[in-house]
Every structure is written in structure tokens, then in C-alpha cells.
């Protein structure tokens, strides 16, 4: 048989017996080379087979079966012997490689372990946190210097063999022991807690603890690991911040937030009384003697109220700039108010100034059980505002019915800007009648909102600071409408009267606003009458004089006939005065006095008008008393209604005065 054919048969017999990492062609070529060498060097063929990895259990048997017909037995025997020797040597080589690999792996593990231990020791020794490893009895096996510093020792070695529980505060030992057992028994992986340790010198130190377990190779817990962070400074800072958050920085009393939380705890059905104090004329001290003196006085007040509250078993707080609150178990309100006034009224010297104070006090006595702390404070504040309205050193008891009425008013005032924005507030025109001729002299522009009168609407506007912008809007819109009437009806158009509120009457920009409204609308100045609040004129405001100098006819609204008001008529050039008073009946004692007053006003060359006259009888009484004109006999009309009346009038009205 030819050698190539024999090599192919050998390859097909050999490859099923072992994995040889070569292609069939490469195996066949290697075996062909071996056949050529076999007669002269059977040993090299054996080694080649081993090097080819033909080392399966049946590899040698398959080789002998294929080659025995072509080669002599001694040659095959030599090859088999060499094959066995090569197999032994190959096994030795593999064992050596495994040994070397194991040694090298062991060395790598040892080096890794050494590095890991070195790293652990470095972290353990240099950590800013205190670290202690303890057995399950609490004995410290190893501790670092940071822990020693926390507990007042020099080094970690001084902590070793000591019971870590000796450093715990006695009140915390039981709770911490239970937490350690939970970690040891596997109920929790770790626990964190904030506790107080006792240093060796007896000083307390606040720490944050983090505790877990160390386990052995079998996963069984063997030791506790306790990490300790010193948070004493942080704890003190937190306490300071908590105190600042809940207490007034100037007086040290509870602040409003803290006081409300205390009030909430007292609202459990027990009868209580809340006193809300506002110091009278404290601004006089601040403005006259300086804010520093005012601050000193507040501290003195706080001290006195604090002593008073301690004696009464009450709570006291500073709830505003010069406002304080006291919550007591219900007692006799009048006597407590007097006691508070006595406490505050005791003179004291501050910066060489003898000062005594009084307070206005709002009282809520025995509120219903369902009231909230915030509502209770609001009610007390409402009562305080009532007390202040009565004057100095007054007190007022909260009246639920009166408070409900006032809240409705405040709610209406708060909604006024939105109502104006949405066009709910409109301008109406009330006719001005001459009492002698019954002729219409003009029309007074007024605000109308829902069922509220002009005066009520302006009062609400004053309370929200809206009176100036809404007054300017009224002036501008009314002048524009009056200008349209003049353009359409000429002399038949009514003269425009506008009554200003107190704030607008003394507004420094009033004259500029009036001139701007006239310029922008084209209304002639002689077609406009401006009524100013007489109190503003009495206060020295010169808007009436400046308006007169600019050709605007003026009047004084709110006239009562006092000496100062009469004196103003000699100094301020006004066309008329307007009052609001009940109509004087001819058989009334006031009738002659009113006639004399009107005659005196006429003596200054000033006309006398009366507002809010709604009946013909009242108008006649005023006519008999000598008044010149009244407002209110007819209902106020919208601009469209006035225009319709002017359009359909059978005869033109007389010229406006």
C-alpha cells in the first residue's frame, strides 16, 4: 500500500480517538511524514503523536491496527514503548505547569491579601471616624486613634480589651444593647443611631453610631464593627438653630411660630384666654429716642411679661414688632388686663430716660373647642385692632358677630382690585338740584359696585391702597364722558362734579392729574367742579388754592361748621361747601343754629350744598334753612341713561352754575 493512502487511513482511524487541534489535511501530512521516519526512528514518531495531542485512550491501539500490516512488529514495539515514555513526560510537564500556576496563584493571593490588609490598616488607622472591632461580649479587640481621641484616651491601644459599653451613657446602654443583638442575630444588617458617650474625664460627647458585623469564611458573624462620628459641635449648632427658629432673637421669648404650636397643644377643650398686646405709642420711643433705646425697652417689656407669665403659669411670646401674646387658663379678664397694664406701666429708665408704657389689648376668652390656633390668633388680632381704634390703654373682647361682619367687609375689600379689573365697578352720575328753582345744576360722578354706595366703595379702596389709582380712573373716565356730552349737547350738557376722597385730596400729584385729564379729554375747565375733603385742607394742603389758580372751581366736602372750617373759608377760594347731616325740622332746636351757620357761610360768599338728601320733605327743610342745593333727590344714572335723557329732553336744562 502506498504511504499517502496509508497516511489517510491512519488519519481516519486516529482522529476519532482524540481531539487534535489541526485540520484533516495538516494531520494527514504530519502522519505521512511520520510514516517516512517510522522505519528508521520510531521514537520520534511516538513523540510526534504525543505532540499532536493524539493521546486518547484508544489512540495507540488505532495506530497499531493501521500500521501492523505495513511495518514489522519490533518497529511498532519500539514506537509503542516510546509513546508510553512520551505520555509520561507529557504528564510530568502538565503537572509542573499546574504546580507553577498554583504557586503563582498563591503568591498573587498572598500579595493581594497583604495589599488588602495594608489598605485596611491604613484606612483603619487614618480614618477621621472612630472605629472599634468588638466581640459579642462588648470587649474591644481593636480600635483606632480617632476613637481614642473621642473618648479622651491617647491611642487606640488604650481602648483595647476595654468594654465599649463603659463609654455609653447609662440611659442608652439598654437600648443600644438591644440594637447590637438585632445586628448579631441577623434581624437587621446594620443600625445607625445618635447617642451620647461619656469620656473618661466625665464630659459628655454627642456621636453618630453606625454598627454592623464581621463574618468568618463560613459567613458566620464573629465581631461587631462600630463606627463613631463626633457630632458635638453639630449638635450644639443644631440646638442653637432650633432655638433661633423658635425664639425671638431680640427678647428671647417664643416667636409667633413657636407660640402657635404651643397654642395648638392647649386646644384640647380646656378653657383658655388669649391676650394680644400692642404697645401704645411705641413708635414715639423709636422715633424720639432712637431704635436702640426702643430695642432696650422691648427687652425690658419681654422680661416683665415673662415674669408675669411665670407667675400665672402662662405662655408668652413676641408675635410682632411691638406686639406680644399671652395664653393663660381662663380667669377674670378685667383683672388680668389691669395686672398687665400695671406690669407695663411701671416707669423704668432706659438711657437716662424715664419711660412708662401702656398697651392696647385684644382678648379672646374661652374660644370654642373646634377653633384652630391660626384662627384664634386672627381673632385676637382683630380684637386688638378694635382696642386700638378706641384709643390708648384700651382693651376689647372678641365679638364673633362683629368679627364676622368685619371679615365680610375685609373680604370685599380684598376682592376689589379684581372687581375693578373685570369691569364690575362702574361710574354713575347723581344729579345736583338747585333748591330754589328745582333745576339740575350738574351731575356728580360716583362709583357704584354691587349694592355699595360711592362712599362705601371709596372707604374700601382706602383700606387696600386702591383709592388713588381708582380715583384717577374715575377722574379720567368722567372727564372723557363729560367731554362727549359737551360735544354732543353743547350748553345742555351737565356740569361735571367730582368729590375726592381724603387720600386723593392731599395727593401731591392731584393738580397734575386734573390738568392731564382735562388736556387728554378736551373738557373745558369751566365744566368741571372738584370737591376736596375738608380735613385735608385743614391739615394745610394747598391743592384747593392751586386748582383755583388753574381755573378749576373747587368745593369743600365734609363740612361740619366748626371754627377752623369757617376760618378756612377766609383763606381758601372755594365756590361751595358740602355737608352730610339730617335735615333740620323747622320745630327742631337745631333749626335756628343751622340757619345761622348757612347764613354765615353765605356771608363768605360761599354756597351751601347738602349730600344724601333723598326725599322732597328733607329737601324742603334744607331750603327753608337756607341751603342752596342738594344731591340725591333722584337715583344715580349710568352714562348711557344720562345720554338718553339729554337726547329725549323736551327742553334744554338751564345753564350749569
mmCIF file of N, CA and C in Angstrom, residues 40-158:
data_model
loop_
_atom_site.group_PDB
_atom_site.id
_atom_site.type_symbol
_atom_site.label_atom_id
_atom_site.label_comp_id
_atom_site.label_asym_id
_atom_site.label_seq_id
_atom_site.Cartn_x
_atom_site.Cartn_y
_atom_site.Cartn_z
ATOM 1 N N UNK A 40 13.136 4.152 10.411
ATOM 2 C CA UNK A 40 14.444 4.482 10.957
ATOM 3 C C UNK A 40 14.376 5.068 12.357
ATOM 4 N N UNK A 41 13.281 5.728 12.729
ATOM 5 C CA UNK A 41 13.225 6.383 14.044
ATOM 6 C C UNK A 41 11.805 6.318 14.597
ATOM 7 N N UNK A 42 11.398 5.113 15.059
ATOM 8 C CA UNK A 42 10.042 5.002 15.616
ATOM 9 C C UNK A 42 9.829 5.874 16.862
ATOM 10 N N UNK A 43 10.906 6.190 17.608
ATOM 11 C CA UNK A 43 10.780 7.016 18.820
ATOM 12 C C UNK A 43 10.323 8.436 18.477
ATOM 13 N N UNK A 44 10.869 8.999 17.384
ATOM 14 C CA UNK A 44 10.477 10.362 17.010
ATOM 15 C C UNK A 44 9.013 10.410 16.575
ATOM 16 N N UNK A 45 8.549 9.281 15.925
ATOM 17 C CA UNK A 45 7.140 9.228 15.540
ATOM 18 C C UNK A 45 6.248 9.219 16.786
ATOM 19 N N UNK A 46 6.677 8.468 17.817
ATOM 20 C CA UNK A 46 5.898 8.426 19.062
ATOM 21 C C UNK A 46 5.796 9.814 19.696
ATOM 22 N N UNK A 47 6.924 10.505 19.750
ATOM 23 C CA UNK A 47 6.911 11.853 20.347
ATOM 24 C C UNK A 47 6.060 12.827 19.522
ATOM 25 N N UNK A 48 6.083 12.588 18.157
ATOM 26 C CA UNK A 48 5.271 13.468 17.312
ATOM 27 C C UNK A 48 3.781 13.257 17.585
ATOM 28 N N UNK A 49 3.396 11.991 17.766
ATOM 29 C CA UNK A 49 1.994 11.719 18.075
ATOM 30 C C UNK A 49 1.565 12.415 19.370
ATOM 31 N N UNK A 50 2.413 12.341 20.374
ATOM 32 C CA UNK A 50 2.087 12.998 21.651
ATOM 33 C C UNK A 50 2.015 14.509 21.472
ATOM 34 N N UNK A 51 2.951 15.045 20.671
ATOM 35 C CA UNK A 51 2.938 16.493 20.447
ATOM 36 C C UNK A 51 1.712 16.940 19.664
ATOM 37 N N UNK A 52 1.157 16.003 18.824
ATOM 38 C CA UNK A 52 -0.079 16.319 18.107
ATOM 39 C C UNK A 52 -1.307 16.174 19.002
ATOM 40 N N UNK A 53 -1.128 15.782 20.240
ATOM 41 C CA UNK A 53 -2.208 15.539 21.201
ATOM 42 C C UNK A 53 -3.041 14.317 20.828
ATOM 43 N N UNK A 54 -2.442 13.373 20.124
ATOM 44 C CA UNK A 54 -3.113 12.100 19.847
ATOM 45 C C UNK A 54 -2.882 11.196 21.041
ATOM 46 N N UNK A 55 -3.445 11.588 22.157
ATOM 47 C CA UNK A 55 -3.155 10.922 23.436
ATOM 48 C C UNK A 55 -4.418 10.341 24.066
ATOM 49 N N UNK A 56 -5.403 10.026 23.228
ATOM 50 C CA UNK A 56 -6.616 9.439 23.758
ATOM 51 C C UNK A 56 -6.397 8.005 24.203
ATOM 52 N N UNK A 57 -7.371 7.462 24.927
ATOM 53 C CA UNK A 57 -7.217 6.083 25.420
ATOM 54 C C UNK A 57 -7.052 5.051 24.303
ATOM 55 N N UNK A 58 -7.618 5.310 23.141
ATOM 56 C CA UNK A 58 -7.565 4.354 22.036
ATOM 57 C C UNK A 58 -6.643 4.800 20.918
ATOM 58 N N UNK A 59 -5.920 5.880 21.145
ATOM 59 C CA UNK A 59 -5.081 6.413 20.054
ATOM 60 C C UNK A 59 -3.978 5.421 19.660
ATOM 61 N N UNK A 60 -3.292 4.825 20.643
ATOM 62 C CA UNK A 60 -2.191 3.902 20.342
ATOM 63 C C UNK A 60 -2.729 2.621 19.702
ATOM 64 N N UNK A 61 -3.863 2.103 20.210
ATOM 65 C CA UNK A 61 -4.439 0.888 19.634
ATOM 66 C C UNK A 61 -4.797 1.101 18.179
ATOM 67 N N UNK A 62 -5.436 2.249 17.862
ATOM 68 C CA UNK A 62 -5.819 2.513 16.475
ATOM 69 C C UNK A 62 -4.587 2.621 15.584
ATOM 70 N N UNK A 63 -3.529 3.191 16.124
ATOM 71 C CA UNK A 63 -2.290 3.351 15.342
ATOM 72 C C UNK A 63 -1.684 1.980 15.022
ATOM 73 N N UNK A 64 -1.633 1.096 16.011
ATOM 74 C CA UNK A 64 -1.027 -0.232 15.791
ATOM 75 C C UNK A 64 -1.851 -1.014 14.778
ATOM 76 N N UNK A 65 -3.196 -0.916 14.902
ATOM 77 C CA UNK A 65 -4.047 -1.674 13.987
ATOM 78 C C UNK A 65 -3.840 -1.230 12.544
ATOM 79 N N UNK A 66 -3.664 0.070 12.342
ATOM 80 C CA UNK A 66 -3.495 0.573 10.965
ATOM 81 C C UNK A 66 -2.095 0.239 10.429
ATOM 82 N N UNK A 67 -1.078 0.345 11.301
ATOM 83 C CA UNK A 67 0.309 0.210 10.815
ATOM 84 C C UNK A 67 0.832 -1.230 10.832
ATOM 85 N N UNK A 68 0.223 -2.159 11.571
ATOM 86 C CA UNK A 68 0.781 -3.512 11.714
ATOM 87 C C UNK A 68 0.879 -4.284 10.397
ATOM 88 N N UNK A 69 -0.030 -4.083 9.464
ATOM 89 C CA UNK A 69 0.149 -4.824 8.205
ATOM 90 C C UNK A 69 1.338 -4.316 7.388
ATOM 91 N N UNK A 70 1.739 -3.063 7.609
ATOM 92 C CA UNK A 70 2.772 -2.471 6.754
ATOM 93 C C UNK A 70 4.136 -2.436 7.412
ATOM 94 N N UNK A 71 4.218 -2.603 8.721
ATOM 95 C CA UNK A 71 5.518 -2.467 9.399
ATOM 96 C C UNK A 71 5.719 -3.665 10.314
ATOM 97 N N UNK A 72 6.973 -3.936 10.551
ATOM 98 C CA UNK A 72 7.330 -5.087 11.377
ATOM 99 C C UNK A 72 7.018 -4.804 12.840
ATOM 100 N N UNK A 73 6.831 -5.916 13.580
ATOM 101 C CA UNK A 73 6.446 -5.808 14.973
ATOM 102 C C UNK A 73 7.493 -5.110 15.830
ATOM 103 N N UNK A 74 8.812 -5.370 15.668
ATOM 104 C CA UNK A 74 9.807 -4.685 16.505
ATOM 105 C C UNK A 74 9.738 -3.169 16.345
ATOM 106 N N UNK A 75 9.481 -2.728 15.116
ATOM 107 C CA UNK A 75 9.411 -1.265 14.905
ATOM 108 C C UNK A 75 8.214 -0.697 15.666
ATOM 109 N N UNK A 76 7.095 -1.410 15.554
ATOM 110 C CA UNK A 76 5.899 -0.928 16.248
ATOM 111 C C UNK A 76 6.065 -1.000 17.761
ATOM 112 N N UNK A 77 6.800 -2.027 18.246
ATOM 113 C CA UNK A 77 7.032 -2.154 19.684
ATOM 114 C C UNK A 77 7.867 -1.001 20.201
ATOM 115 N N UNK A 78 8.919 -0.682 19.397
ATOM 116 C CA UNK A 78 9.753 0.460 19.808
ATOM 117 C C UNK A 78 8.915 1.749 19.843
ATOM 118 N N UNK A 79 8.047 1.904 18.848
ATOM 119 C CA UNK A 79 7.211 3.119 18.803
ATOM 120 C C UNK A 79 6.252 3.155 20.010
ATOM 121 N N UNK A 80 5.666 1.972 20.360
ATOM 122 C CA UNK A 80 4.735 1.927 21.485
ATOM 123 C C UNK A 80 5.427 2.253 22.792
ATOM 124 N N UNK A 81 6.670 1.701 22.950
ATOM 125 C CA UNK A 81 7.427 1.986 24.166
ATOM 126 C C UNK A 81 7.752 3.470 24.260
ATOM 127 N N UNK A 82 8.177 4.035 23.138
ATOM 128 C CA UNK A 82 8.499 5.465 23.132
ATOM 129 C C UNK A 82 7.237 6.317 23.377
ATOM 130 N N UNK A 83 6.093 5.828 22.843
ATOM 131 C CA UNK A 83 4.831 6.557 23.023
ATOM 132 C C UNK A 83 4.465 6.621 24.511
ATOM 133 N N UNK A 84 4.665 5.474 25.227
ATOM 134 C CA UNK A 84 4.371 5.450 26.658
ATOM 135 C C UNK A 84 5.282 6.406 27.418
ATOM 136 N N UNK A 85 6.572 6.396 27.028
ATOM 137 C CA UNK A 85 7.505 7.301 27.689
ATOM 138 C C UNK A 85 7.131 8.763 27.435
ATOM 139 N N UNK A 86 6.753 9.076 26.207
ATOM 140 C CA UNK A 86 6.371 10.452 25.857
ATOM 141 C C UNK A 86 5.121 10.883 26.624
ATOM 142 N N UNK A 87 4.190 9.923 26.799
ATOM 143 C CA UNK A 87 2.980 10.233 27.564
ATOM 144 C C UNK A 87 3.316 10.576 29.013
ATOM 145 N N UNK A 88 4.297 9.769 29.597
ATOM 146 C CA UNK A 88 4.690 10.060 30.975
ATOM 147 C C UNK A 88 5.339 11.442 31.070
ATOM 148 N N UNK A 89 6.189 11.751 30.125
ATOM 149 C CA UNK A 89 6.867 13.039 30.156
ATOM 150 C C UNK A 89 5.854 14.188 29.972
ATOM 151 N N UNK A 90 4.894 13.956 29.116
ATOM 152 C CA UNK A 90 3.873 14.993 28.900
ATOM 153 C C UNK A 90 3.051 15.215 30.174
ATOM 154 N N UNK A 91 2.759 14.096 30.882
ATOM 155 C CA UNK A 91 2.023 14.226 32.144
ATOM 156 C C UNK A 91 2.845 14.992 33.168
ATOM 157 N N UNK A 92 4.170 14.657 33.209
ATOM 158 C CA UNK A 92 5.042 15.393 34.132
ATOM 159 C C UNK A 92 5.066 16.881 33.801
ATOM 160 N N UNK A 93 5.138 17.199 32.509
ATOM 161 C CA UNK A 93 5.170 18.615 32.105
ATOM 162 C C UNK A 93 3.877 19.332 32.519
ATOM 163 N N UNK A 94 2.737 18.647 32.320
ATOM 164 C CA UNK A 94 1.454 19.267 32.699
ATOM 165 C C UNK A 94 1.362 19.476 34.210
ATOM 166 N N UNK A 95 1.838 18.475 34.967
ATOM 167 C CA UNK A 95 1.824 18.609 36.422
ATOM 168 C C UNK A 95 2.705 19.766 36.881
ATOM 169 N N UNK A 96 3.839 19.921 36.190
ATOM 170 C CA UNK A 96 4.745 21.014 36.540
ATOM 171 C C UNK A 96 4.098 22.367 36.249
ATOM 172 N N UNK A 97 3.426 22.423 35.106
ATOM 173 C CA UNK A 97 2.745 23.668 34.760
ATOM 174 C C UNK A 97 1.654 24.002 35.775
ATOM 175 N N UNK A 98 0.914 22.956 36.186
ATOM 176 C CA UNK A 98 -0.133 23.179 37.183
ATOM 177 C C UNK A 98 0.471 23.641 38.502
ATOM 178 N N UNK A 99 1.589 22.993 38.860
ATOM 179 C CA UNK A 99 2.258 23.364 40.106
ATOM 180 C C UNK A 99 2.713 24.816 40.067
ATOM 181 N N UNK A 100 3.350 25.148 38.940
ATOM 182 C CA UNK A 100 3.819 26.537 38.809
ATOM 183 C C UNK A 100 2.644 27.515 38.862
ATOM 184 N N UNK A 101 1.544 27.153 38.177
ATOM 185 C CA UNK A 101 0.365 28.023 38.172
ATOM 186 C C UNK A 101 -0.203 28.185 39.572
ATOM 187 N N UNK A 102 -0.231 27.038 40.316
ATOM 188 C CA UNK A 102 -0.749 27.104 41.682
ATOM 189 C C UNK A 102 0.129 27.987 42.552
ATOM 190 N N UNK A 103 1.447 27.813 42.404
ATOM 191 C CA UNK A 103 2.374 28.624 43.204
ATOM 192 C C UNK A 103 2.193 30.106 42.878
ATOM 193 N N UNK A 104 2.123 30.356 41.564
ATOM 194 C CA UNK A 104 1.963 31.753 41.162
ATOM 195 C C UNK A 104 0.621 32.323 41.659
ATOM 196 N N UNK A 105 -0.438 31.529 41.590
ATOM 197 C CA UNK A 105 -1.737 31.983 42.087
ATOM 198 C C UNK A 105 -1.687 32.241 43.580
ATOM 199 N N UNK A 106 -1.013 31.326 44.301
ATOM 200 C CA UNK A 106 -0.880 31.504 45.744
ATOM 201 C C UNK A 106 -0.124 32.788 46.066
ATOM 202 N N UNK A 107 0.940 33.030 45.275
ATOM 203 C CA UNK A 107 1.720 34.238 45.500
ATOM 204 C C UNK A 107 0.891 35.493 45.224
ATOM 205 N N UNK A 108 0.086 35.402 44.135
ATOM 206 C CA UNK A 108 -0.763 36.561 43.830
ATOM 207 C C UNK A 108 -1.785 36.804 44.929
ATOM 208 N N UNK A 109 -2.400 35.713 45.434
ATOM 209 C CA UNK A 109 -3.381 35.850 46.510
ATOM 210 C C UNK A 109 -2.733 36.440 47.756
ATOM 211 N N UNK A 110 -1.523 35.932 48.064
ATOM 212 C CA UNK A 110 -0.832 36.438 49.257
ATOM 213 C C UNK A 110 -0.493 37.915 49.106
ATOM 214 N N UNK A 111 -0.027 38.285 47.884
ATOM 215 C CA UNK A 111 0.284 39.698 47.671
ATOM 216 C C UNK A 111 -0.988 40.554 47.767
ATOM 217 N N UNK A 112 -2.091 40.051 47.134
ATOM 218 C CA UNK A 112 -3.359 40.784 47.210
ATOM 219 C C UNK A 112 -3.828 40.921 48.644
ATOM 220 N N UNK A 113 -3.707 39.814 49.410
ATOM 221 C CA UNK A 113 -4.114 39.846 50.803
ATOM 222 C C UNK A 113 -3.275 40.837 51.605
ATOM 223 N N UNK A 114 -1.965 40.829 51.322
ATOM 224 C CA UNK A 114 -1.091 41.765 52.033
ATOM 225 C C UNK A 114 -1.448 43.211 51.701
ATOM 226 N N UNK A 115 -1.707 43.457 50.394
ATOM 227 C CA UNK A 115 -2.089 44.814 49.991
ATOM 228 C C UNK A 115 -3.415 45.193 50.632
ATOM 229 N N UNK A 116 -4.366 44.233 50.633
ATOM 230 C CA UNK A 116 -5.675 44.499 51.222
ATOM 231 C C UNK A 116 -5.561 44.780 52.710
ATOM 232 N N UNK A 117 -4.748 43.964 53.382
ATOM 233 C CA UNK A 117 -4.564 44.191 54.810
ATOM 234 C C UNK A 117 -3.892 45.530 55.074
ATOM 235 N N UNK A 118 -2.918 45.865 54.216
ATOM 236 C CA UNK A 118 -2.230 47.148 54.383
ATOM 237 C C UNK A 118 -3.203 48.306 54.158
ATOM 238 N N UNK A 119 -4.025 48.141 53.122
ATOM 239 C CA UNK A 119 -5.015 49.185 52.862
ATOM 240 C C UNK A 119 -5.995 49.310 54.016
ATOM 241 N N UNK A 120 -6.496 48.144 54.507
ATOM 242 C CA UNK A 120 -7.424 48.173 55.627
ATOM 243 C C UNK A 120 -6.797 48.843 56.839
ATOM 244 N N UNK A 121 -5.554 48.479 57.114
ATOM 245 C CA UNK A 121 -4.890 49.037 58.284
ATOM 246 C C UNK A 121 -4.697 50.538 58.133
ATOM 247 N N UNK A 122 -4.361 50.965 56.879
ATOM 248 C CA UNK A 122 -4.176 52.395 56.648
ATOM 249 C C UNK A 122 -5.493 53.143 56.835
ATOM 250 N N UNK A 123 -6.575 52.570 56.262
ATOM 251 C CA UNK A 123 -7.883 53.199 56.431
ATOM 252 C C UNK A 123 -8.287 53.192 57.901
ATOM 253 N N UNK A 124 -8.066 52.096 58.553
ATOM 254 C CA UNK A 124 -8.424 51.947 59.958
ATOM 255 C C UNK A 124 -7.691 52.970 60.819
ATOM 256 N N UNK A 125 -6.372 53.103 60.566
ATOM 257 C CA UNK A 125 -5.560 53.988 61.408
ATOM 258 C C UNK A 125 -5.770 55.468 61.098
ATOM 259 N N UNK A 126 -5.977 55.804 59.811
ATOM 260 C CA UNK A 126 -6.038 57.214 59.423
ATOM 261 C C UNK A 126 -7.454 57.749 59.301
ATOM 262 N N UNK A 127 -8.469 56.921 59.541
ATOM 263 C CA UNK A 127 -9.854 57.364 59.378
ATOM 264 C C UNK A 127 -10.176 58.480 60.364
ATOM 265 N N UNK A 128 -10.949 59.451 59.894
ATOM 266 C CA UNK A 128 -11.396 60.526 60.779
ATOM 267 C C UNK A 128 -12.470 60.020 61.741
ATOM 268 N N UNK A 129 -13.151 58.958 61.344
ATOM 269 C CA UNK A 129 -14.157 58.355 62.213
ATOM 270 C C UNK A 129 -13.497 57.405 63.201
ATOM 271 N N UNK A 130 -14.049 57.336 64.385
ATOM 272 C CA UNK A 130 -13.584 56.335 65.329
ATOM 273 C C UNK A 130 -14.105 54.967 64.936
ATOM 274 N N UNK A 131 -13.232 53.939 64.976
ATOM 275 C CA UNK A 131 -13.624 52.582 64.583
ATOM 276 C C UNK A 131 -13.222 51.623 65.695
ATOM 277 N N UNK A 132 -14.143 50.749 66.056
ATOM 278 C CA UNK A 132 -13.849 49.740 67.070
ATOM 279 C C UNK A 132 -14.381 48.397 66.596
ATOM 280 N N UNK A 133 -13.541 47.343 66.750
ATOM 281 C CA UNK A 133 -13.959 45.971 66.477
ATOM 282 C C UNK A 133 -14.105 45.286 67.829
ATOM 283 N N UNK A 134 -15.299 44.800 68.117
ATOM 284 C CA UNK A 134 -15.560 44.212 69.423
ATOM 285 C C UNK A 134 -16.146 42.823 69.245
ATOM 286 N N UNK A 135 -15.879 41.971 70.250
ATOM 287 C CA UNK A 135 -16.537 40.666 70.220
ATOM 288 C C UNK A 135 -17.958 40.838 70.738
ATOM 289 N N UNK A 136 -18.694 39.744 70.783
ATOM 290 C CA UNK A 136 -20.107 39.848 71.121
ATOM 291 C C UNK A 136 -20.361 40.105 72.601
ATOM 292 N N UNK A 137 -19.297 40.113 73.408
ATOM 293 C CA UNK A 137 -19.459 40.497 74.809
ATOM 294 C C UNK A 137 -19.251 41.994 75.010
ATOM 295 N N UNK A 138 -18.843 42.677 73.948
ATOM 296 C CA UNK A 138 -18.594 44.112 74.038
ATOM 297 C C UNK A 138 -17.137 44.456 74.222
ATOM 298 N N UNK A 139 -16.246 43.430 74.384
ATOM 299 C CA UNK A 139 -14.821 43.701 74.591
ATOM 300 C C UNK A 139 -14.206 44.194 73.288
ATOM 301 N N UNK A 140 -13.433 45.267 73.403
ATOM 302 C CA UNK A 140 -12.816 45.874 72.224
ATOM 303 C C UNK A 140 -11.578 45.071 71.822
ATOM 304 N N UNK A 141 -11.595 44.521 70.595
ATOM 305 C CA UNK A 141 -10.467 43.763 70.075
ATOM 306 C C UNK A 141 -9.460 44.693 69.421
ATOM 307 N N UNK A 142 -9.959 45.679 68.705
ATOM 308 C CA UNK A 142 -9.080 46.621 68.019
ATOM 309 C C UNK A 142 -9.809 47.952 67.885
ATOM 310 N N UNK A 143 -9.082 49.057 68.095
ATOM 311 C CA UNK A 143 -9.665 50.394 67.976
ATOM 312 C C UNK A 143 -8.620 51.324 67.387
ATOM 313 N N UNK A 144 -9.063 52.334 66.706
ATOM 314 C CA UNK A 144 -8.101 53.280 66.133
ATOM 315 C C UNK A 144 -7.949 54.498 67.033
ATOM 316 N N UNK A 145 -6.996 55.349 66.652
ATOM 317 C CA UNK A 145 -6.685 56.516 67.484
ATOM 318 C C UNK A 145 -7.828 57.528 67.488
ATOM 319 N N UNK A 146 -8.587 57.595 66.379
ATOM 320 C CA UNK A 146 -9.694 58.553 66.317
ATOM 321 C C UNK A 146 -10.726 58.256 67.395
ATOM 322 N N UNK A 147 -11.009 56.963 67.626
ATOM 323 C CA UNK A 147 -11.955 56.599 68.675
ATOM 324 C C UNK A 147 -11.377 56.950 70.045
ATOM 325 N N UNK A 148 -10.090 56.687 70.207
ATOM 326 C CA UNK A 148 -9.458 57.010 71.485
ATOM 327 C C UNK A 148 -9.564 58.506 71.778
ATOM 328 N N UNK A 149 -9.379 59.341 70.750
ATOM 329 C CA UNK A 149 -9.474 60.793 70.941
ATOM 330 C C UNK A 149 -10.892 61.195 71.333
ATOM 331 N N UNK A 150 -11.897 60.546 70.734
ATOM 332 C CA UNK A 150 -13.288 60.886 71.038
ATOM 333 C C UNK A 150 -13.602 60.604 72.503
ATOM 334 N N UNK A 151 -13.106 59.467 73.030
ATOM 335 C CA UNK A 151 -13.432 59.093 74.413
ATOM 336 C C UNK A 151 -12.402 59.607 75.411
ATOM 337 N N UNK A 152 -11.414 60.379 74.929
ATOM 338 C CA UNK A 152 -10.479 61.015 75.849
ATOM 339 C C UNK A 152 -9.251 60.204 76.193
ATOM 340 N N UNK A 153 -8.869 59.209 75.366
ATOM 341 C CA UNK A 153 -7.659 58.426 75.591
ATOM 342 C C UNK A 153 -6.606 58.825 74.570
ATOM 343 N N UNK A 154 -5.373 58.373 74.770
ATOM 344 C CA UNK A 154 -4.268 58.818 73.927
ATOM 345 C C UNK A 154 -4.174 58.039 72.626
ATOM 346 N N UNK A 155 -4.387 56.727 72.649
ATOM 347 C CA UNK A 155 -4.243 55.928 71.433
ATOM 348 C C UNK A 155 -5.271 54.805 71.430
ATOM 349 N N UNK A 156 -5.400 54.186 70.244
ATOM 350 C CA UNK A 156 -6.345 53.092 70.123
ATOM 351 C C UNK A 156 -5.993 51.919 71.007
ATOM 352 N N UNK A 157 -4.698 51.736 71.262
ATOM 353 C CA UNK A 157 -4.284 50.616 72.108
ATOM 354 C C UNK A 157 -4.856 50.731 73.516
ATOM 355 N N UNK A 158 -5.111 51.990 73.956
ATOM 356 C CA UNK A 158 -5.650 52.186 75.296
ATOM 357 C C UNK A 158 -7.107 51.726 75.394
#
